[in-house]
Structure formats: structure tokens, C-alpha cells
Short mmCIF file of C-alpha atoms (C1' of nucleotides) in Angstrom, two decimals:
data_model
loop_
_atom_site.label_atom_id
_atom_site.label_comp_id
_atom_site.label_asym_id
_atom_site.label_seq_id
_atom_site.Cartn_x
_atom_site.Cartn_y
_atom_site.Cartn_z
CA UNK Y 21 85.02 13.91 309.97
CA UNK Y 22 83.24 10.38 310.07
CA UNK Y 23 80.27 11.00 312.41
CA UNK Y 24 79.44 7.13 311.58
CA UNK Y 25 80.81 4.52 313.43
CA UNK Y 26 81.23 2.39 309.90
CA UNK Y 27 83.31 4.01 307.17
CA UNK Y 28 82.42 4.88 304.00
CA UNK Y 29 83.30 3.48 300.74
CA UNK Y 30 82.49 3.38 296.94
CA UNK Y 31 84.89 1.60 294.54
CA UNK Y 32 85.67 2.73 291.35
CA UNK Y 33 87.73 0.26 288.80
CA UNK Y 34 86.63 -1.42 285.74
CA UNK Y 35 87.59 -5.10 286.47
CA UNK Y 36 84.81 -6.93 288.54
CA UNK Y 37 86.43 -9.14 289.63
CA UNK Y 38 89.10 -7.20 291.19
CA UNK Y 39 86.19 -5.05 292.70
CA UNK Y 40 84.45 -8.34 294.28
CA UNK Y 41 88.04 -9.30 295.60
CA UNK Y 42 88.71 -5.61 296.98
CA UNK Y 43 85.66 -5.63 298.60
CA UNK Y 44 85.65 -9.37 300.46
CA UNK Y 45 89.26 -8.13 301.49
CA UNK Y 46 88.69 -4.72 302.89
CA UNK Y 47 85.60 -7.05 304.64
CA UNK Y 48 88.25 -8.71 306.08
CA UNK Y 49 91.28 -6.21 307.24
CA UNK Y 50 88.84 -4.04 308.26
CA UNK Y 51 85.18 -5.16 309.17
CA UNK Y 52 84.15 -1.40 310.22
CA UNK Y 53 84.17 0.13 306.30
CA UNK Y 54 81.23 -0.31 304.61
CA UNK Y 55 80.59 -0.41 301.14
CA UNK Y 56 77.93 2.15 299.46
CA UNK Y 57 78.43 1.14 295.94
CA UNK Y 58 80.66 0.33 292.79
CA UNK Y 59 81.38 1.68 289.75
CA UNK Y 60 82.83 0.60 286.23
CA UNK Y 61 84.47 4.24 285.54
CA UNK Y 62 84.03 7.91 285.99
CA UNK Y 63 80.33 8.04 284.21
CA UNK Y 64 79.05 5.33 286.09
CA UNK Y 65 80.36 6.73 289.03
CA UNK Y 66 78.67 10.46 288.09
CA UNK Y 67 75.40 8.58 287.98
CA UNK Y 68 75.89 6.40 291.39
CA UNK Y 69 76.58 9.18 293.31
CA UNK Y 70 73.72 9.91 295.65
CA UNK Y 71 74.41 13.36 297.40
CA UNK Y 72 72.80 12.93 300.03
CA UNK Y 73 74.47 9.68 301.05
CA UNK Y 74 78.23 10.28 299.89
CA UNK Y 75 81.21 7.73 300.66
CA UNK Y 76 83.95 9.00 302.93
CA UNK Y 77 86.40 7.58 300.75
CA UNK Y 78 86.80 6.39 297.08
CA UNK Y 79 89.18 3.66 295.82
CA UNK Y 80 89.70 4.75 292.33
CA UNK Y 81 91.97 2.89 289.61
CA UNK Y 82 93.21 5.14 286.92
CA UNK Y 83 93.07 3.46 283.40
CA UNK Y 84 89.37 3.28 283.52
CA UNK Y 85 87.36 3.03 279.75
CA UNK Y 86 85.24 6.31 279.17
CA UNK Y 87 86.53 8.78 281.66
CA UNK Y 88 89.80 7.59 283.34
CA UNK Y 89 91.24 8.50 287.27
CA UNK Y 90 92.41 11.78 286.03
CA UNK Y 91 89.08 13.13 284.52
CA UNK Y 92 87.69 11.66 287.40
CA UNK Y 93 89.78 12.96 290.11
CA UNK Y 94 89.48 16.45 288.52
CA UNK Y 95 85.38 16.19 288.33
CA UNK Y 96 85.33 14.80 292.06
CA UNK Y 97 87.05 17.99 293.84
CA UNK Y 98 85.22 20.53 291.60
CA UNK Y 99 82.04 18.52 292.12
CA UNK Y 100 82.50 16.93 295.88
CA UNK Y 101 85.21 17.68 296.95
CA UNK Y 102 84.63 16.21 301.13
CA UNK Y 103 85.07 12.97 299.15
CA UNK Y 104 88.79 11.79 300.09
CA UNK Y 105 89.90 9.30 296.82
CA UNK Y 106 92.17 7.08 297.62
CA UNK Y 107 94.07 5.64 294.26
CA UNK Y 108 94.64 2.13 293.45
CA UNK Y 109 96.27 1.47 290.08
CA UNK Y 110 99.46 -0.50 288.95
CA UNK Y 111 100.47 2.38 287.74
CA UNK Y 112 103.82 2.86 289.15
CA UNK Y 113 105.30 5.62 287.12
CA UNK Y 114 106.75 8.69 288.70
CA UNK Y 115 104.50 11.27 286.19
CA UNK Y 116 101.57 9.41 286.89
CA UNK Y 117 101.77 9.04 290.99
CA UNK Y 118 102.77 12.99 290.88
CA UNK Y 119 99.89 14.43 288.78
CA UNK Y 120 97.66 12.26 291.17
CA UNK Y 121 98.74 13.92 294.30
CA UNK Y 122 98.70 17.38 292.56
CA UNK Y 123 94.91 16.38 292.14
CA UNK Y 124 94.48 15.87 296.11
CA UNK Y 125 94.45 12.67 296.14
CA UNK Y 126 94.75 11.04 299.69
CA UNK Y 127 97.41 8.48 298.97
CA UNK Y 128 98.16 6.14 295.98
CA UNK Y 129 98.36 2.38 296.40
CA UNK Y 130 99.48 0.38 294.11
CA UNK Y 131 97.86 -2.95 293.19
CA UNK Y 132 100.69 -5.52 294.62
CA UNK Y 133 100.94 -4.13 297.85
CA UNK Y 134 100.38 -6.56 300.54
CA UNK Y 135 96.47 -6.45 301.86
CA UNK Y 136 97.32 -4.69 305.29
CA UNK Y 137 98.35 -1.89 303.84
CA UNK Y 138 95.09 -1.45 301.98
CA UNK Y 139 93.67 -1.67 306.06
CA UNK Y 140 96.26 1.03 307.60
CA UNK Y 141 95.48 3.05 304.09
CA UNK Y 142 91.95 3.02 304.51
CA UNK Y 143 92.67 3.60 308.51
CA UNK Y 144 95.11 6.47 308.23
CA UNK Y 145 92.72 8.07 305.40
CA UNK Y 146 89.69 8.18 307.80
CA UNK Y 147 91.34 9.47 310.84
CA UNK Y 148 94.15 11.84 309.36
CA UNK Y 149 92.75 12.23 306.10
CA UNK Y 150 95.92 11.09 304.20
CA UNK Y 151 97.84 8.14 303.41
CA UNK Y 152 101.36 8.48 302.26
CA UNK Y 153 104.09 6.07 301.76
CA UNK Y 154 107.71 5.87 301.65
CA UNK Y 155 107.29 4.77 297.79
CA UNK Y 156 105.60 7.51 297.12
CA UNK Y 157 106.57 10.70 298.79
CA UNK Y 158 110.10 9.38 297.53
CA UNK Y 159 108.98 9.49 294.09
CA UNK Y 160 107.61 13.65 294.78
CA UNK Y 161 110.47 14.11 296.33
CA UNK Y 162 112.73 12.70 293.39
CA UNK Y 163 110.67 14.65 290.98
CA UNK Y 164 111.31 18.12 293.19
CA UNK Y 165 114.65 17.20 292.88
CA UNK Y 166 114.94 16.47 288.94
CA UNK Y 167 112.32 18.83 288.06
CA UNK Y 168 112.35 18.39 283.95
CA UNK Y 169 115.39 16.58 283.30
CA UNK Y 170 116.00 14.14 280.98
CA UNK Y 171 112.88 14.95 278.32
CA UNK Y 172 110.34 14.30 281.23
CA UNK Y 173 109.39 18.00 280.83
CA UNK Y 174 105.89 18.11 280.34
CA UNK Y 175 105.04 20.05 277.48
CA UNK Y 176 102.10 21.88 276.38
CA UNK Y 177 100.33 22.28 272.72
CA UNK Y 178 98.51 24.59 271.03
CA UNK Y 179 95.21 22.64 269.35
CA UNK Y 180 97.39 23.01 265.47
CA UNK Y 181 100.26 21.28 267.37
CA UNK Y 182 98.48 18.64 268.65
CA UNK Y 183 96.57 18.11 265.17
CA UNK Y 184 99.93 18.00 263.59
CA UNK Y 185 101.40 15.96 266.13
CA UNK Y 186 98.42 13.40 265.51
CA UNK Y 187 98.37 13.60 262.06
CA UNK Y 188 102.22 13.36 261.40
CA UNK Y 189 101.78 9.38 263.14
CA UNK Y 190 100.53 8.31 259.86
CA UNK Y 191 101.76 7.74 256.42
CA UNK Y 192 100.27 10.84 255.37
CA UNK Y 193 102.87 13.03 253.88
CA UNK Y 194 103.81 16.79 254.93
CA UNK Y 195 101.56 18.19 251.95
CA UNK Y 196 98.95 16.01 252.87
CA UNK Y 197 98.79 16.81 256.33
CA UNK Y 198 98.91 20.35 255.17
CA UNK Y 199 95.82 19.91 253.22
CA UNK Y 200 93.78 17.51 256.26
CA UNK Y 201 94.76 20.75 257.85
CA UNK Y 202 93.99 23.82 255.49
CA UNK Y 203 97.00 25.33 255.76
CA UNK Y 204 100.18 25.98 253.69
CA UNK Y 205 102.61 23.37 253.25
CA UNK Y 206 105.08 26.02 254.75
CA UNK Y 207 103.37 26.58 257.91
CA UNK Y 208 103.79 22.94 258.28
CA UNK Y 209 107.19 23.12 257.67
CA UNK Y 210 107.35 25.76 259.98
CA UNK Y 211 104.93 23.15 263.23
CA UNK Y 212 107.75 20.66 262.25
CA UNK Y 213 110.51 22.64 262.74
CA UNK Y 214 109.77 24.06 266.16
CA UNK Y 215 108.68 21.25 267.47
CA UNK Y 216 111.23 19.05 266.68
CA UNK Y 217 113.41 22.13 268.56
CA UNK Y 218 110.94 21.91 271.69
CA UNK Y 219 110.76 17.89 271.65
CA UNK Y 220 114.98 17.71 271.27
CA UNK Y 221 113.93 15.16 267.66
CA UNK Y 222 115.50 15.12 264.82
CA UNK Y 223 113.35 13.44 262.60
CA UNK Y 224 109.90 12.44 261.74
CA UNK Y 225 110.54 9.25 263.15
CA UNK Y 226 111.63 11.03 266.90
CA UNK Y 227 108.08 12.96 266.93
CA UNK Y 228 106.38 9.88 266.05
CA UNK Y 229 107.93 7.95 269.05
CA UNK Y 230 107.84 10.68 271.31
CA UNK Y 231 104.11 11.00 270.70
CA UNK Y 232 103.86 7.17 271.41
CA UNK Y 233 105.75 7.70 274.48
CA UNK Y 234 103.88 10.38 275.87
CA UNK Y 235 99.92 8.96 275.31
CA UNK Y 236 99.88 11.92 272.67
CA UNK Y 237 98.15 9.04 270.00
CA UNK Y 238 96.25 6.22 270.77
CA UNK Y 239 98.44 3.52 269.38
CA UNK Y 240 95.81 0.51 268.90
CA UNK K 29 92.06 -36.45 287.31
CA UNK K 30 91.54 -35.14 290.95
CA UNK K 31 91.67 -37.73 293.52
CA UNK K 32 90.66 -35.43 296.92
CA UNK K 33 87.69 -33.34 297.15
CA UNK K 34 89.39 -30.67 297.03
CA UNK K 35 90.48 -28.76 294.06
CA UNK K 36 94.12 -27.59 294.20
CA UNK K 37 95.19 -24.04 292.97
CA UNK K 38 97.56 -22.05 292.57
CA UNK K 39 98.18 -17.81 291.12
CA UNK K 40 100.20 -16.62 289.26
CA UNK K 41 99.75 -12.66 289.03
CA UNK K 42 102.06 -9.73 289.55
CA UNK K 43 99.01 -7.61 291.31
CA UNK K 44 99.55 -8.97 295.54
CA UNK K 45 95.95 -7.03 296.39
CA UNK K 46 94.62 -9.15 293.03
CA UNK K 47 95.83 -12.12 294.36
CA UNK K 48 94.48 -11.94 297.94
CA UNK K 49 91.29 -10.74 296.36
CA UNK K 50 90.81 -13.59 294.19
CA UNK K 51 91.83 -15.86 297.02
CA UNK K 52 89.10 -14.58 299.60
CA UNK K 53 86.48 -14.15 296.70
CA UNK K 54 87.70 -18.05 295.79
CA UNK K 55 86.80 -19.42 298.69
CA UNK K 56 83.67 -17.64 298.68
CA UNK K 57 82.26 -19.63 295.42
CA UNK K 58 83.65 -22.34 295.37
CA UNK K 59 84.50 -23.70 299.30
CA UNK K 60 86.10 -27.20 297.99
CA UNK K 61 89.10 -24.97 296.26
CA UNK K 62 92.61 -25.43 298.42
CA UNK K 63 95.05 -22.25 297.63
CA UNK K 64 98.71 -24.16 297.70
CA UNK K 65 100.62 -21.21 296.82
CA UNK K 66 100.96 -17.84 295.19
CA UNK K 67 103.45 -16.33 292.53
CA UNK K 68 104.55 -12.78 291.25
CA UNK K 69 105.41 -14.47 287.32
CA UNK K 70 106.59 -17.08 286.11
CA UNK K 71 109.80 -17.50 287.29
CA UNK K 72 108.63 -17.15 290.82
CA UNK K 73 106.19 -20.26 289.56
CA UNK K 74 109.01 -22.20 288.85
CA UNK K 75 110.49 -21.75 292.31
CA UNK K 76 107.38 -22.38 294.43
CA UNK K 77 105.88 -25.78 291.78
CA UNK K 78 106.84 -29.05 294.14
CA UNK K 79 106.40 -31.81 291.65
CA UNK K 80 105.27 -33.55 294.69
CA UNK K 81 102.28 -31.75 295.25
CA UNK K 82 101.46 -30.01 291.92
CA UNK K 83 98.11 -27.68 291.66
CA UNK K 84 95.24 -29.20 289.24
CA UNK K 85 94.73 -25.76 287.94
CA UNK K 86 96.63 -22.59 288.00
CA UNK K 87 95.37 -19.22 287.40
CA UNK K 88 97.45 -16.87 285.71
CA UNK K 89 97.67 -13.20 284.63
CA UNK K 90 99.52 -12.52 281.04
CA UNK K 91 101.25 -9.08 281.71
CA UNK K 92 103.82 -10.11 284.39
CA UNK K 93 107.97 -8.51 284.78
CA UNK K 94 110.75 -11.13 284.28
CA UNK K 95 108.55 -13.77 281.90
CA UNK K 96 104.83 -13.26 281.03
CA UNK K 97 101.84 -15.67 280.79
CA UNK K 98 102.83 -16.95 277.49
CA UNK K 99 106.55 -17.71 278.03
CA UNK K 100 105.04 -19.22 281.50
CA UNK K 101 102.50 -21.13 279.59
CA UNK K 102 105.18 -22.78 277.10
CA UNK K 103 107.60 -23.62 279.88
CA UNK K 104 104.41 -25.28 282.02
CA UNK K 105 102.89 -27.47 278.53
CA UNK K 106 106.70 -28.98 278.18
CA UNK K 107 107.67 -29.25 281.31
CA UNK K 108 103.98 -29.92 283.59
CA UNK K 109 101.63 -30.76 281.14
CA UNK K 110 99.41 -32.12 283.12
CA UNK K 111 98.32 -28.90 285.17
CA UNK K 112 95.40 -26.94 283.68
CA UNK K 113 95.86 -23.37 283.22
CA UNK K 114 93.23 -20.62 283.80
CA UNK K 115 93.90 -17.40 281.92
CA UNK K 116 92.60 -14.12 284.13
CA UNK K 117 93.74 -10.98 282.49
CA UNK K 118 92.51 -8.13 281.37
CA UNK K 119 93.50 -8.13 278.09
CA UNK K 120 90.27 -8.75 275.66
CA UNK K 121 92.69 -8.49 272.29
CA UNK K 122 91.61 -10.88 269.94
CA UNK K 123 94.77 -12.24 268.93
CA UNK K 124 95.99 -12.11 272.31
CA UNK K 125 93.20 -14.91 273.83
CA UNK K 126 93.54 -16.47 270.60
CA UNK K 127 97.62 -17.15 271.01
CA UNK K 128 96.65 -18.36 274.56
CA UNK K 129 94.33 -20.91 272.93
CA UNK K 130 96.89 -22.36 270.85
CA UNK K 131 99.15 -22.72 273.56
CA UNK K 132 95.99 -25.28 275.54
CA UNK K 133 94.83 -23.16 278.23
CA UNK K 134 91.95 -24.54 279.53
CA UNK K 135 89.99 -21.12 279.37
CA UNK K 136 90.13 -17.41 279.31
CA UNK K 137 88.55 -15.15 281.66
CA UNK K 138 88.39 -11.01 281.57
CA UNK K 139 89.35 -9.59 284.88
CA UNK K 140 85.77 -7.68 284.68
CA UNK K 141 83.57 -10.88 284.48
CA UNK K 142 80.90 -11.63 288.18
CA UNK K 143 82.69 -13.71 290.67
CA UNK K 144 80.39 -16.50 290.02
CA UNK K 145 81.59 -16.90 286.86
CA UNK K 146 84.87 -17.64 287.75
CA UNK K 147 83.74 -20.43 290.02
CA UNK K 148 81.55 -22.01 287.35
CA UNK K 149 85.09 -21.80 285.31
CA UNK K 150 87.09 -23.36 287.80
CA UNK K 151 84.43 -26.10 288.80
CA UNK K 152 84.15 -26.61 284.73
CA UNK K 153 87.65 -27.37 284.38
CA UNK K 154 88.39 -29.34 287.60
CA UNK K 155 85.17 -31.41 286.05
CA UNK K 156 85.23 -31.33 282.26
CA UNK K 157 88.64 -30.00 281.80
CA UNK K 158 87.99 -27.10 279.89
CA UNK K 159 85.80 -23.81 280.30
CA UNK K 160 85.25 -21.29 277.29
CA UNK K 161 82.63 -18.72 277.04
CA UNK K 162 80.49 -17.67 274.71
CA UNK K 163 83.22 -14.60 274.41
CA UNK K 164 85.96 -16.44 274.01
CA UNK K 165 84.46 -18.74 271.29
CA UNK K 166 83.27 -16.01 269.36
CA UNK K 167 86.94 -14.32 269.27
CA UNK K 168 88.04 -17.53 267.90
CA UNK K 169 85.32 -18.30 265.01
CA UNK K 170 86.06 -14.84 264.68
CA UNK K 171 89.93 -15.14 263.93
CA UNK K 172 88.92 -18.44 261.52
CA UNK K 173 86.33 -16.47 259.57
CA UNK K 174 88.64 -13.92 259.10
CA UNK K 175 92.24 -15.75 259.00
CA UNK K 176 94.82 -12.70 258.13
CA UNK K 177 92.82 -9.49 257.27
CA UNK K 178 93.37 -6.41 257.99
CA UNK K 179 96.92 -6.37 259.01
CA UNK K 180 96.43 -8.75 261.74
CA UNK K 181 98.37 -11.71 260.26
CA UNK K 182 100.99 -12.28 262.19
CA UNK K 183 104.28 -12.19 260.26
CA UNK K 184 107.37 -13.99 261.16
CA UNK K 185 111.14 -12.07 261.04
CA UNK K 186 114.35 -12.79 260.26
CA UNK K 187 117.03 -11.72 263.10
CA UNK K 188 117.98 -9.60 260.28
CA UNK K 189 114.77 -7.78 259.93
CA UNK K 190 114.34 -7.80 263.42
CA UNK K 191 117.09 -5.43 263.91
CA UNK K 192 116.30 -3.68 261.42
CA UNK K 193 112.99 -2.59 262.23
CA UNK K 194 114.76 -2.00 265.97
CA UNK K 195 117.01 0.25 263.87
CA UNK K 196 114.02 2.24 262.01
CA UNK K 197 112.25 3.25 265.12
CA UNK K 198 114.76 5.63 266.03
CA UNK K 199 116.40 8.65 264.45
CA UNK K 200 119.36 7.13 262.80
CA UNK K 201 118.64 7.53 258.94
CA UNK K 202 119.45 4.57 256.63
CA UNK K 203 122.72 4.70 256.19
CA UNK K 204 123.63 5.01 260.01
CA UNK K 205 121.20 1.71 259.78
CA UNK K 206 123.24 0.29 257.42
CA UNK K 207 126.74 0.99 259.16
CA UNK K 208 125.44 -0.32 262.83
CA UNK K 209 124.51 -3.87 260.42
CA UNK K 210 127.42 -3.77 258.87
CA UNK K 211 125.34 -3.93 255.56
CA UNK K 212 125.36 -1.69 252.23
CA UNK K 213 122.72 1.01 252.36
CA UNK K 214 121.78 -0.39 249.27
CA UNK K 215 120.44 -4.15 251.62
CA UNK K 216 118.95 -1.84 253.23
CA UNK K 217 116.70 -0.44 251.02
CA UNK K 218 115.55 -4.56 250.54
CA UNK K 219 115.09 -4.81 254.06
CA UNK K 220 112.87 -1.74 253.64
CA UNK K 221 111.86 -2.43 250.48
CA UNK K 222 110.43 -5.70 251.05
CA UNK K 223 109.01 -5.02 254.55
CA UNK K 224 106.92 -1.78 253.23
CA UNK K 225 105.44 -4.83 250.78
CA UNK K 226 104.76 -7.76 253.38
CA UNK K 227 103.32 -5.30 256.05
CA UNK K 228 101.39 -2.93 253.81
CA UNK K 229 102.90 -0.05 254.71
CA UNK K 230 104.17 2.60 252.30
CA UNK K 231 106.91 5.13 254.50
CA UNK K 232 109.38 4.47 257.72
CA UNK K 233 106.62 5.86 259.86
CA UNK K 234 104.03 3.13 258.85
CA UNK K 235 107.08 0.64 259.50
CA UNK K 236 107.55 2.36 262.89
CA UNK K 237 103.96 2.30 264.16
CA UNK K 238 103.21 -1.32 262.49
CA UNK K 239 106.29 -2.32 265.36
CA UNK K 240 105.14 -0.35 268.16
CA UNK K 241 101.51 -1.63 267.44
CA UNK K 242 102.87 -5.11 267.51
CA UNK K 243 105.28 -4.60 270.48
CA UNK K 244 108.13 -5.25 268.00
CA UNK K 245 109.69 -2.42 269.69
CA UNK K 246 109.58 -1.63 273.80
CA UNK K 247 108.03 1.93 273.60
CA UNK K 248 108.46 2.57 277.08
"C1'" DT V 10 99.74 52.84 271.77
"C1'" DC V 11 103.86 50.76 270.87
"C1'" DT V 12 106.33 46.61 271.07
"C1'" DA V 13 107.20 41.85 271.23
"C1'" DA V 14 105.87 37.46 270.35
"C1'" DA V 15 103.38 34.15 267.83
"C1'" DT V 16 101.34 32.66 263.48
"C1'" DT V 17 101.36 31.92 258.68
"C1'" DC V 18 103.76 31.55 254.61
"C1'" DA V 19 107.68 32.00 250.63
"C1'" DG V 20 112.08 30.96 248.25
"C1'" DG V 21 115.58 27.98 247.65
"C1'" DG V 22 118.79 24.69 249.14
"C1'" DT V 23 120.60 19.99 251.02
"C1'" DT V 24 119.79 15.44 252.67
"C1'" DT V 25 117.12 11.40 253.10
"C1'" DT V 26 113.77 8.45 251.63
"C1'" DT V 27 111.52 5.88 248.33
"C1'" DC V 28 111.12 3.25 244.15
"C1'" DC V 29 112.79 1.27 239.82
"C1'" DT V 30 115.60 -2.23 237.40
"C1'" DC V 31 119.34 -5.28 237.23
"C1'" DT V 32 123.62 -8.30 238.79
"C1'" DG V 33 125.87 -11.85 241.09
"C1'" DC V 34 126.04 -15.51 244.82
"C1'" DC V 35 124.55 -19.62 247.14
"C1'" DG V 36 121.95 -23.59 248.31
"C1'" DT V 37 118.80 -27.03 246.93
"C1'" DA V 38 115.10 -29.53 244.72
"C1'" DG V 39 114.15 -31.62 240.31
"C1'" DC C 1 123.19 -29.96 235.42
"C1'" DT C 2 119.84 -26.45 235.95
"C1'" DA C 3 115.95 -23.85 237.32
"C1'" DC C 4 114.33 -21.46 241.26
"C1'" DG C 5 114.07 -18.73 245.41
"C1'" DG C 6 116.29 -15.98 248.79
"C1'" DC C 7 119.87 -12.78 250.07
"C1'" DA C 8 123.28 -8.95 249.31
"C1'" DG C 9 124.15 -5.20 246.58
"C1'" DA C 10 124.56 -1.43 242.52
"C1'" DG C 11 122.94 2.76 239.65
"C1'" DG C 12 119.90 6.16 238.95
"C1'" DA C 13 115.96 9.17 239.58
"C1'" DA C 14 111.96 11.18 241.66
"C1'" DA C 15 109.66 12.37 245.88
"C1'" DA C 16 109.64 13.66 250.47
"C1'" DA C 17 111.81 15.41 254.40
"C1'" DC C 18 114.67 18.67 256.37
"C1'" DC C 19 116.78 23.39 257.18
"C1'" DC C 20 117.92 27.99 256.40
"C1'" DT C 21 116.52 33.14 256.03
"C1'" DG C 22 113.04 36.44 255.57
"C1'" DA C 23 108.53 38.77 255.71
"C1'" DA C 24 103.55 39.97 256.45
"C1'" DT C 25 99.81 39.63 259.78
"C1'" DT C 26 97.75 38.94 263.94
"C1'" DT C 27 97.77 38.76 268.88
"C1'" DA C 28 99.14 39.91 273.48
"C1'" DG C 29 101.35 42.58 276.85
"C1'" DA C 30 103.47 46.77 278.99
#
DNA sequence: TCTAAATTCAGGGTTTTTCCTCTGCCGTAG
DNA sequence: CTACGGCAGAGGAAAAACCCTGAATTTAGA
């Protein structure tokens, strides 16, 4: 794959100064890499991009302003997808690691490992193209094993649901909402119903947390 | 203050590949700084300080497990005064730097600012003793100009009203509230009552996002 | 094309929430 | 002693939320 003798890399995280820190580290566990650029997020990164000079691999951090990892990850393999990303986040939930490696991502670090793993990461990535640890192919493996248990079923919404959904974290009452929403407070009634049935709530109060929980509404 | 040439540090960040990187990129801009130790939080700190050999400054993240930068920051005013704390996070809210103020840190710095800021910072406050931006001062004229608007005043609790609110964010209704308090529904409609009135907020789910907003309530 | 599922809405009921006013109790500052 | 503020609680009523069953329309699939 790497016809160079130097690797490859671009960095993509919002927080200079973890950048500059990354980058005078990986200068030191591993003097061949060489780095092509940085970028603050996904857009910046769009823009850096120069095709005909591509990193082998991209350190990418997930909670990014603008467009995060995932919208990232997603644009990289439809747009280049020879580029191996390599994810760096402290991100350490299950959900999060797994929709990652669904992506094809080439391993997932997270941001207090010790700095020779970053080397053997960046190492393992360039010869065999992948980097997995114990942390996290036990977490895919847990999540093969308790596929949707406990409420950490990932459900989907139709665009009214999700307006709903948004609109029902407020004070705005049900005939409100039904009004924001053109639509009869019955139908409403009838959003409410089914998916406080799909979501296992009871109340209000349950969709309102669950919708917290989940990212569903930005809560600041 | 400092009596050798060098200037003695030590971190205090969750984030290992932060650490190292800020350690590497340290030494970069500012050669005279001496790196006596490293700690995951704050309890960690407590472990590693030797009152024999304390740090002159000490450079610390907010969002840490087991006890964050402000519980750290309390313990280190009553118990080390004397060391100077550096705030590096990456949280820009305005309340948040301005808490961190009143506890006397020494200055504030985003985790996206250019390296060579942070040396200017740390030779500032081995110097002068402090180091605040232009940023940081405008978040507090900011917060004086505008002293409790717009739901930002930060309201004090009774342990009563405390649990409570703990009570509200879930799907027991009021009079499962009142039973778990050992209260008549009826004090709980004051509790309510009163709280709607002090927090602007007119329904349970106002009360419910006003906590999770506020990280009354652990959402996660 | 026929059927099944999803969407939108209605009627009518129960429960919960919300909002009043008003009553004691207790401590404490004047 | 007494006025005052804070806390715990009561009665009652209106509004909102919740929960059925049912029905027309539209959409999607076999």
C-alpha cells in the first residue's frame, strides 16, 4: 500500500492544542510518519484535501463542531475511500465505538491510552491496514452478544416523529405542538401513544429523558 | 516565588495521549519548564503532591471521573494555596470559566488555542502570577454586565428540593413523589409550585430540562 | 388488484398536573 | 409579645395528559 518510505498523515480534531501535542508525539514514537496537514472538523478537512496528494491515514476525533466523526467518516469512504481513518476520541461508549467500526474505520483509540500504542496503531494500520484492540473488539463482541437489550435498541423515526419528539422537550403543550405541527390534536395523541409503546415510557417526562439520552435534542 | 530556573509543573488530565502531548509540546516552548509528575484527577493529585517538592503551577482539565477540576481546585486553595493553577479544558461555557475564576485560578485556556500561547500563559504566571486573555476577560465583563439574565442565575437548593427535582425527572407522578419523601402530595405541589416560579418554568418538563441543562440530574 | 399496514383523526373517559386560596406551625428579629 | 418569613399541608377546580376503541384514507407490498 505505502509506496513511500514516510507515512502519511492528516489530523482531524478541533482542539489545537491537542493536535500540536499529537503531532510532536507521533514525531517522537514514530519519526517515519509524516504529517500532510490538519484540520478543525469535517469542512475544513473537505477543503484540505488535495487529491492528488492524499494521507495514508487520518486521525479523526468524533465530537467535532460543524460536521462531526460520523458525517465525516461516512463522506470519507463514499468520497476516498483508500484513506484508512484511524479514530481518536474519549468517547468510550459501546454505541459509539460500534457504529465507528460499522463505518470502516481502522481501529479506535481512545484519548488516555498510553503514547505507544498511538506508535503500534499507526504501525499496525500501515502495514495490515487495521488496528484492533482487546477494548474494543470486546465491546463488538459484547454488543453481538446483547444485541438490543436493555433499551439500547436503536430506533428509527419517521421526520413527524422526530418533530414531535423535538417539540414535546418544551413546555409547549399537546395542542400546541399540534398546531407548530398542522395537524389534529388527535394525531398527536395518536405520535404519543405509539411512541411511548416503542420507547417502553410512560409519560411525557420518559420521552423527554429518553430524547436527552439518546442526542435526539440538543440540550444547551 | 520560584527560586530555580526552572519552572515546576505538574497535569492533571484524564486524557494519557493529552498529557504526553502537552508534555512534549511543553518542552518545546518553553525549555526552562520541569514536568514533576502527572495525574488522571484529582484524587490521583492528591496521591502523587509531595509537600516537599510541590509544582509552582499545575495544569488541569475540568471534566475528570472520581472528582473534577472544581472539587480539585477547592481541595488545592485550602489545603496548597500556594500552587498556581492553569485551567486547560475544553469547555468555553461562560459560567463554567467564570466559576473557575472565583475559585483563583490563575488563568483559563481552551484546549483549541496555538501552542505558543500556552507558553506565554505559563511564562505569565510563573512571572506575574496570573494570565487571562482577552477571551476570558470578556466572558467575565460579560457575566457582570449581565449578572442573572436569562435563566443563567445560578440558584441554590434545599436537600429537599434537590430530591425533588431528582424525583421529577423520572416517570413517577406526584404522588409516587410524594410517598418516596414521605411528604403530602399537597408539599408537593409547593415544591413544584414554588420551583415553576424561581426557575421560570411553567410545566414538569421545563422543570426536567432546566435540571438536565444544569446537570442537576446525571442524564447518562 | 387485493390486502395489509401506516397515517390521520374522532368520541369519550380517567388520571395527573397545574393553579388558586387559605390554615397552622415554628423560629427569630424587633 | 408580636410581626414576619419559611415550611408543611388542605380543598377545590380547571387544564393538560393519558388511554381506550373505532374509522376513513393513503400507501406499500404480494
Amino acid at each position: 500500500m505505502n509506496h513511500h518510505f514516510a507515512i502519511d498523515l492528516a489530523l482531524v480534531d478541533d482542539h489545537k492544542l491537542f493536535r500540536k501535542g499529537l503531532i510532536t508525539l507521533i514525531e517522537h514514537v514514530n519519526p517515519k510518519c509524516k504529517i500532510l496537514f490538519e484540520a478543525d472538523d469535517g469542512i475544513d478537512l473537505q477543503s484540505k484535501l488535495n487529491p492528488k496528494s492524499l494521507p495514508e491515514i487520518l486521525l479523526m476525533d468524533i465530537n467535532m463542531p460543524r460536521m462531526n466523526g460520523f458525517e465525516t467518516v461516512k463522506w470519507l469512504t463514499e468520497n476516498y475511500p483508500s484513506i484508512k481513518v484511524l479514530v481518536v476520541s474519549m468517547v468510550e461508549k459501546e454505541d459509539t465505538i460500534v457504529q465507528m467500526l460499522k463505518l470502516g474505520v481502522r481501529g479506535y483509540l481512545c484519548k488516555d491510552v498510553e503514547p505507544h500504542e498511538l506508535g503500534e496503531a499507526l504501525a499496525s494500520i500501515a502495514s495490515k491496514g487495521y488496528y484492533y484492540t482487546d477494548f474494543v473488539t470486546g465491546k463488538l463482541v459484547h454488543t453481538l452478544q446483547n444485541p438490543d437489550t436493555s433499551g439500547a435498541a436503536h430506533h428509527r423515526f419517521s421526520q413527524h416523529e422526530m418533530d414531535f419528539i423535538k417539540l414535546a422537550c418544551s413546555e409547549l403543550t399537546y395542542v400546541q405542538i399540534a398546531d407548530k405541527m398542522c395537524l389534529s390534536p388527535k394525531t398527536i395523541d395518536g405520535y404519543r401513544n405509539s411512541l411511548f409503546e416503542k420507547l417502553e415510557v410512560k409519560s411525557r417526562v420518559g420521552l423527554v429523558l429518553y430524547a436527552v439520552r439518546n442526542n435526539l435534542v440538543s440540550v444547551e
